[in-house]
């Protein structure tokens, strides 16, 4: 037995050393490598260099290069509406251009903020639905460090990128007169919420798909091994604290995939409660009410202010946008926003 004790002691020491080592790795990963974890802009391979363009999908577009306030060049695609979408019949005479600009000024403008993987070119099929089916102007934004944009991604930097895109729309002679709708998937939803909270009078509506309460609150489910170190996450994207600051008159459409394997559905449900509370629609429940009962009830509900929660039972994190009824729900929401009134604000 005595000869066996050193082996046990050695095992315990080794286990302790391993645990300490893993803790060190976990702390180091969150402190110094979390941007790499949160913003995998090079995945899938080729995403930094191979960026599809709208012309490949038969869409007219302008390749924009915007310079941010901290002097970073980001790339965007602008799809401006035309009265006649058939390029064969689209002449370049001044009369036709004036008619197109007038038509575009009465259509909503959707600013698209994509998820944390891939690049904006991978989302062109989604932009095509907004452009051809709903006749929206579309501005697709490539965050810094993504696709062909300069710089490295971070919460601070992406917030600047989003503001730069909005400032461009607001200052554009045609787009500045339109209703502005933010469309964000996953982390793009957090970008949308943050931007709307900082520009309450500029945004007409938000469309959010499979987004989260905050990144620190997402760590335990997304990276269970790093759960004890979630407090070290300096990339916050704290949507839970910002939703209440968005005016009640700004309707929010929430699109939730019930089988989301990345962002637990509870995040969307909690955000929905905040949306309702912001509009004075919070429901009173007894203390004995169960959370699972709330989940069963929240399938497709609306508030009097025009916000809506739409559940897609088979939707996962990346395929909710192809679920049956998804685009019909989005189209109904956009159509319900009406047309833009005359605007004097710059």
Coordinates of C-alpha atoms in Angstrom, one line a residue:
X1 CA 0.0 0.0 0.0
X2 CA 2.8 2.4 0.9
X3 CA 4.4 1.9 -2.5
X4 CA 1.1 2.8 -4.1
X5 CA 0.7 6.1 -2.2
X6 CA 3.3 8.0 -4.2
X7 CA 1.5 7.0 -7.4
X8 CA -1.8 8.4 -6.0
X9 CA 0.0 11.5 -4.8
X10 CA 1.7 11.9 -8.2
X11 CA -1.7 11.5 -9.9
X12 CA -3.3 14.1 -7.7
X13 CA -0.4 16.5 -8.3
X14 CA -0.7 15.8 -12.0
X15 CA -4.4 16.4 -11.9
X16 CA -3.9 19.6 -10.0
X17 CA -1.3 20.8 -12.5
X18 CA -3.5 19.9 -15.4
X19 CA -6.5 21.8 -13.9
X20 CA -4.3 24.7 -13.2
X21 CA -2.9 24.5 -16.7
X22 CA -6.4 24.4 -18.2
X23 CA -7.4 27.3 -16.1
X24 CA -4.5 29.3 -17.3
X25 CA -5.3 28.4 -20.9
X26 CA -9.0 29.3 -20.3
X27 CA -8.1 32.6 -18.8
X28 CA -5.5 33.4 -21.5
X29 CA -8.0 32.4 -24.2
X30 CA -10.6 34.8 -22.9
X31 CA -8.2 37.6 -22.1
X32 CA -6.1 37.5 -25.2
X33 CA -7.8 35.3 -27.7
X34 CA -11.5 36.1 -27.4
X35 CA -11.6 38.3 -30.5
X36 CA -10.3 35.3 -32.4
X37 CA -13.0 33.1 -30.9
X38 CA -15.8 35.7 -31.4
X39 CA -15.0 37.0 -34.8
X40 CA -13.7 34.1 -36.9
X41 CA -13.6 36.2 -40.1
X42 CA -11.4 33.8 -42.0
X43 CA -13.9 30.9 -41.6
X44 CA -14.8 29.3 -43.9
X45 CA -11.4 29.3 -45.6
X46 CA -11.1 32.0 -48.3
X47 CA -13.6 34.4 -46.6
X48 CA -11.1 37.2 -46.4
X49 CA -10.3 37.1 -50.1
X50 CA -13.2 35.5 -51.9
X51 CA -16.2 37.8 -51.6
X52 CA -19.1 37.1 -54.0
X53 CA -20.6 40.2 -55.6
X54 CA -24.3 41.0 -56.3
X55 CA -23.7 40.9 -60.1
X56 CA -23.2 37.2 -59.8
X57 CA -26.8 37.0 -58.7
X58 CA -28.1 39.3 -61.4
X59 CA -28.4 42.3 -59.1
X60 CA -27.3 45.9 -60.0
X61 CA -25.1 47.3 -57.2
X62 CA -22.5 49.9 -56.2
X63 CA -19.3 48.8 -54.5
X64 CA -18.8 51.3 -51.8
X65 CA -15.7 52.0 -49.8
X66 CA -16.6 54.0 -46.6
X67 CA -13.9 55.5 -44.3
X68 CA -14.8 55.3 -40.6
X69 CA -14.1 58.0 -38.0
X70 CA -11.0 56.1 -36.9
X71 CA -9.7 56.0 -40.5
X72 CA -10.5 52.3 -41.4
X73 CA -11.8 51.5 -44.9
X74 CA -14.8 49.2 -44.9
X75 CA -16.5 47.8 -47.9
X76 CA -20.2 47.8 -48.6
X77 CA -22.6 46.8 -51.3
X78 CA -25.4 49.3 -52.1
X79 CA -28.4 48.0 -54.0
X80 CA -30.5 51.1 -54.9
X81 CA -34.0 50.5 -56.2
X82 CA -35.0 51.1 -59.8
X83 CA -38.5 51.6 -61.1
X84 CA -37.7 48.9 -63.7
X85 CA -35.6 46.1 -62.3
X86 CA -34.9 44.6 -65.8
X87 CA -31.4 46.0 -66.7
X88 CA -32.1 45.5 -70.4
X89 CA -34.8 48.2 -70.2
X90 CA -32.9 50.4 -67.9
X91 CA -31.6 53.4 -69.9
X92 CA -29.1 55.9 -68.6
X93 CA -30.9 59.1 -69.6
X94 CA -31.4 61.8 -67.0
X95 CA -35.2 61.4 -66.9
X96 CA -35.0 57.7 -66.1
X97 CA -32.4 58.3 -63.4
X98 CA -34.5 60.9 -61.8
X99 CA -37.5 58.6 -61.9
X100 CA -35.4 55.8 -60.3
X101 CA -34.2 58.0 -57.5
X102 CA -37.7 59.2 -56.8
X103 CA -38.9 55.6 -56.7
X104 CA -36.1 54.6 -54.4
X105 CA -36.8 57.4 -52.0
X106 CA -40.2 56.0 -51.3
X107 CA -39.0 52.5 -50.6
X108 CA -37.5 51.3 -47.2
X109 CA -33.8 51.0 -46.8
X110 CA -32.5 47.8 -45.2
X111 CA -29.1 47.9 -43.6
X112 CA -27.8 44.3 -43.3
X113 CA -25.5 43.3 -40.4
X114 CA -24.3 39.7 -40.9
X115 CA -23.2 37.0 -38.4
X116 CA -19.7 36.4 -37.1
X117 CA -18.6 33.9 -39.8
X118 CA -18.1 34.3 -43.5
X119 CA -18.5 37.6 -45.3
X120 CA -21.2 39.9 -46.7
X121 CA -21.0 38.2 -50.1
X122 CA -22.4 35.0 -48.5
X123 CA -25.6 36.9 -47.6
X124 CA -26.4 38.2 -51.1
X125 CA -29.3 35.7 -51.5
X126 CA -30.9 37.3 -48.5
X127 CA -30.3 40.8 -49.9
X128 CA -31.9 39.6 -53.2
X129 CA -35.2 38.8 -51.4
X130 CA -35.3 42.3 -49.8
X131 CA -34.4 43.9 -53.1
X132 CA -36.5 42.0 -55.7
X133 CA -39.4 40.7 -53.6
X134 CA -39.9 43.6 -51.2
X135 CA -38.4 46.3 -53.4
X136 CA -36.2 47.7 -50.6
X137 CA -33.0 49.5 -51.0
X138 CA -30.3 47.4 -49.4
X139 CA -26.9 48.4 -47.8
X140 CA -24.8 45.4 -47.0
X141 CA -22.0 46.1 -44.5
X142 CA -18.7 44.3 -44.2
X143 CA -17.3 44.8 -40.7
X144 CA -13.6 45.7 -40.3
X145 CA -11.5 42.6 -40.5
X146 CA -14.1 40.8 -42.6
X147 CA -14.0 40.2 -46.4
X148 CA -12.1 42.9 -48.1
X149 CA -12.5 45.5 -45.3
X150 CA -9.4 46.8 -43.5
X151 CA -8.6 46.5 -39.8
X152 CA -9.3 43.9 -37.1
X153 CA -12.8 43.2 -35.7
X154 CA -13.8 44.3 -32.1
X155 CA -16.9 45.5 -30.4
X156 CA -15.6 49.1 -30.4
X157 CA -14.6 48.9 -34.0
X158 CA -17.8 47.3 -35.3
X159 CA -19.9 49.8 -33.5
X160 CA -18.0 52.5 -35.4
X161 CA -18.5 50.6 -38.7
X162 CA -22.3 50.4 -38.1
X163 CA -22.5 54.1 -37.3
X164 CA -20.5 54.9 -40.5
X165 CA -23.0 52.9 -42.5
X166 CA -26.0 54.7 -41.0
X167 CA -24.4 58.1 -41.4
X168 CA -23.9 57.3 -45.1
X169 CA -27.5 56.4 -45.5
X170 CA -28.7 59.5 -43.6
X171 CA -26.5 61.8 -45.7
X172 CA -27.4 60.3 -49.0
X173 CA -29.8 62.5 -51.0
X174 CA -32.1 59.6 -51.9
X175 CA -31.7 57.2 -49.0
X176 CA -31.8 59.9 -46.4
X177 CA -35.6 60.3 -47.1
X178 CA -36.4 56.6 -46.7
X179 CA -37.5 54.5 -43.7
X180 CA -34.4 52.8 -42.3
X181 CA -34.7 49.2 -41.2
X182 CA -31.9 47.2 -39.5
X183 CA -31.6 43.5 -40.2
X184 CA -29.2 41.6 -38.1
X185 CA -28.4 37.9 -37.8
X186 CA -26.8 36.5 -34.6
X187 CA -24.1 39.0 -33.6
X188 CA -25.5 41.2 -36.3
X189 CA -28.6 41.4 -34.2
X190 CA -26.5 42.8 -31.3
X191 CA -25.0 45.3 -33.7
X192 CA -28.5 46.4 -34.8
X193 CA -29.7 46.8 -31.2
X194 CA -26.7 48.8 -30.3
X195 CA -27.0 51.1 -33.3
X196 CA -30.7 51.7 -32.8
X197 CA -30.1 52.5 -29.1
X198 CA -27.7 55.2 -30.1
X199 CA -29.8 56.6 -32.9
X200 CA -33.4 56.4 -31.6
X201 CA -34.9 58.9 -34.0
X202 CA -33.2 57.5 -37.1
X203 CA -34.3 53.9 -37.1
X204 CA -37.8 52.9 -38.2
X205 CA -37.7 49.2 -37.3
X206 CA -35.5 46.3 -36.4
X207 CA -35.5 42.7 -37.7
X208 CA -33.5 40.3 -35.4
X209 CA -32.7 36.7 -36.0
X210 CA -31.2 34.3 -33.4
X211 CA -29.4 36.9 -31.3
X212 CA -28.4 36.9 -27.7
X213 CA -28.7 38.8 -24.4
X214 CA -25.0 39.4 -24.1
X215 CA -21.8 37.6 -25.0
X216 CA -20.8 36.9 -21.3
X217 CA -24.2 35.3 -20.8
X218 CA -23.7 33.2 -23.9
X219 CA -20.3 31.8 -22.9
X220 CA -21.6 29.0 -20.6
X221 CA -23.6 27.4 -23.4
X222 CA -21.4 28.3 -26.3
X223 CA -18.1 27.4 -24.6
X224 CA -18.9 25.4 -21.5
X225 CA -15.3 24.8 -20.6
X226 CA -14.8 28.5 -20.3
X227 CA -18.0 29.2 -18.3
X228 CA -16.0 29.9 -15.0
X229 CA -14.1 32.6 -16.8
X230 CA -17.1 34.3 -18.5
X231 CA -16.6 37.4 -16.3
X232 CA -13.3 38.0 -18.3
X233 CA -15.2 38.5 -21.5
X234 CA -14.5 42.1 -22.5
X235 CA -16.5 41.9 -25.7
X236 CA -19.9 42.5 -24.2
X237 CA -22.5 43.3 -26.8
X238 CA -25.0 43.7 -24.0
X239 CA -28.3 43.8 -25.9
X240 CA -30.3 43.2 -22.7
X241 CA -29.4 46.6 -21.3
X242 CA -29.9 48.4 -24.6
X243 CA -33.3 47.1 -25.8
X244 CA -35.2 49.1 -23.1
X245 CA -33.6 52.3 -24.5
X246 CA -35.1 51.8 -28.0
X247 CA -38.3 53.9 -28.3
X248 CA -41.5 51.9 -28.0
X249 CA -42.6 53.4 -31.3
X250 CA -39.8 51.4 -33.0
X251 CA -41.3 47.9 -33.8
X252 CA -39.0 44.9 -33.5
X253 CA -39.5 41.6 -35.4
X254 CA -37.8 38.7 -33.6
X255 CA -37.2 35.5 -35.7
X256 CA -36.3 32.6 -33.5
X257 CA -35.1 29.1 -34.6
X258 CA -36.3 26.7 -31.8
X259 CA -33.5 24.3 -32.5
X260 CA -30.7 26.9 -32.4
X261 CA -27.7 25.0 -31.3
X262 CA -25.5 28.1 -30.8
X263 CA -27.7 30.6 -29.1
X264 CA -30.2 29.0 -26.6
X265 CA -33.8 30.0 -27.4
X266 CA -34.1 31.4 -23.9
X267 CA -32.0 34.3 -25.0
X268 CA -34.5 35.3 -27.6
X269 CA -37.4 34.7 -25.2
X270 CA -35.8 37.0 -22.6
X271 CA -35.1 39.7 -25.2
X272 CA -38.8 39.4 -26.2
X273 CA -39.9 40.1 -22.6
X274 CA -37.7 43.2 -22.7
X275 CA -39.3 44.3 -26.0
X276 CA -42.8 43.9 -24.4
X277 CA -41.8 45.7 -21.2
X278 CA -40.4 48.5 -23.3
X279 CA -43.9 48.9 -24.9
X280 CA -45.7 48.4 -21.6
X281 CA -46.9 45.0 -22.7
X282 CA -45.3 42.9 -20.0
X283 CA -47.5 40.2 -18.8
X284 CA -48.1 39.6 -15.1
X285 CA -47.6 36.1 -14.0
X286 CA -47.8 34.3 -10.7
X287 CA -44.5 33.2 -9.0
X288 CA -45.4 29.6 -9.8
X289 CA -45.4 30.2 -13.5
X290 CA -42.8 27.9 -15.2
X291 CA -40.3 29.0 -17.7
X292 CA -41.1 26.1 -20.0
X293 CA -44.7 27.2 -20.1
X294 CA -43.6 30.6 -21.4
X295 CA -41.6 28.8 -24.1
X296 CA -44.5 26.8 -25.2
X297 CA -46.8 29.9 -25.4
X298 CA -44.3 32.1 -27.3
X299 CA -44.8 30.8 -30.8
X300 CA -46.1 33.7 -32.9
X301 CA -47.3 36.7 -31.0
X302 CA -47.5 40.4 -31.6
X303 CA -47.8 43.6 -29.5
X304 CA -50.1 46.5 -30.1
X305 CA -47.1 48.6 -31.1
X306 CA -46.3 46.3 -34.0
X307 CA -43.5 44.2 -32.6
X308 CA -43.7 40.5 -33.2
X309 CA -42.0 37.2 -32.1
X310 CA -42.1 34.5 -34.8
X311 CA -40.9 31.0 -33.8
X312 CA -39.7 28.5 -36.4
X313 CA -39.8 25.0 -34.8
X314 CA -37.2 23.4 -37.1
X315 CA -34.9 26.4 -37.4
X316 CA -31.3 26.0 -36.3
X317 CA -28.8 28.8 -35.9
X318 CA -27.8 29.0 -39.6
X319 CA -30.9 27.8 -41.4
X320 CA -33.8 29.7 -39.8
X321 CA -33.8 32.1 -42.8
X322 CA -34.8 29.2 -45.1
X323 CA -37.6 27.9 -43.0
X324 CA -41.2 28.0 -44.4
X325 CA -42.9 31.2 -43.6
X326 CA -39.8 33.1 -42.7
X327 CA -39.8 35.6 -45.6
X328 CA -43.5 35.9 -45.6
X329 CA -43.3 37.0 -42.0
X330 CA -40.5 39.5 -42.9
X331 CA -42.4 40.8 -45.9
X332 CA -45.6 41.4 -43.8
X333 CA -43.6 43.3 -41.2
X334 CA -41.9 45.5 -43.7
X335 CA -45.1 46.2 -45.6
X336 CA -46.7 47.3 -42.3
X337 CA -44.2 50.0 -41.8
X338 CA -45.7 52.2 -44.5
X339 CA -43.9 54.9 -46.4
X340 CA -41.4 57.5 -45.3
X341 CA -42.8 61.0 -44.6
X342 CA -40.9 64.0 -45.7
X343 CA -37.8 64.4 -43.6
X344 CA -35.7 67.5 -42.8
X345 CA -33.3 66.0 -40.3
X346 CA -29.8 65.2 -41.7

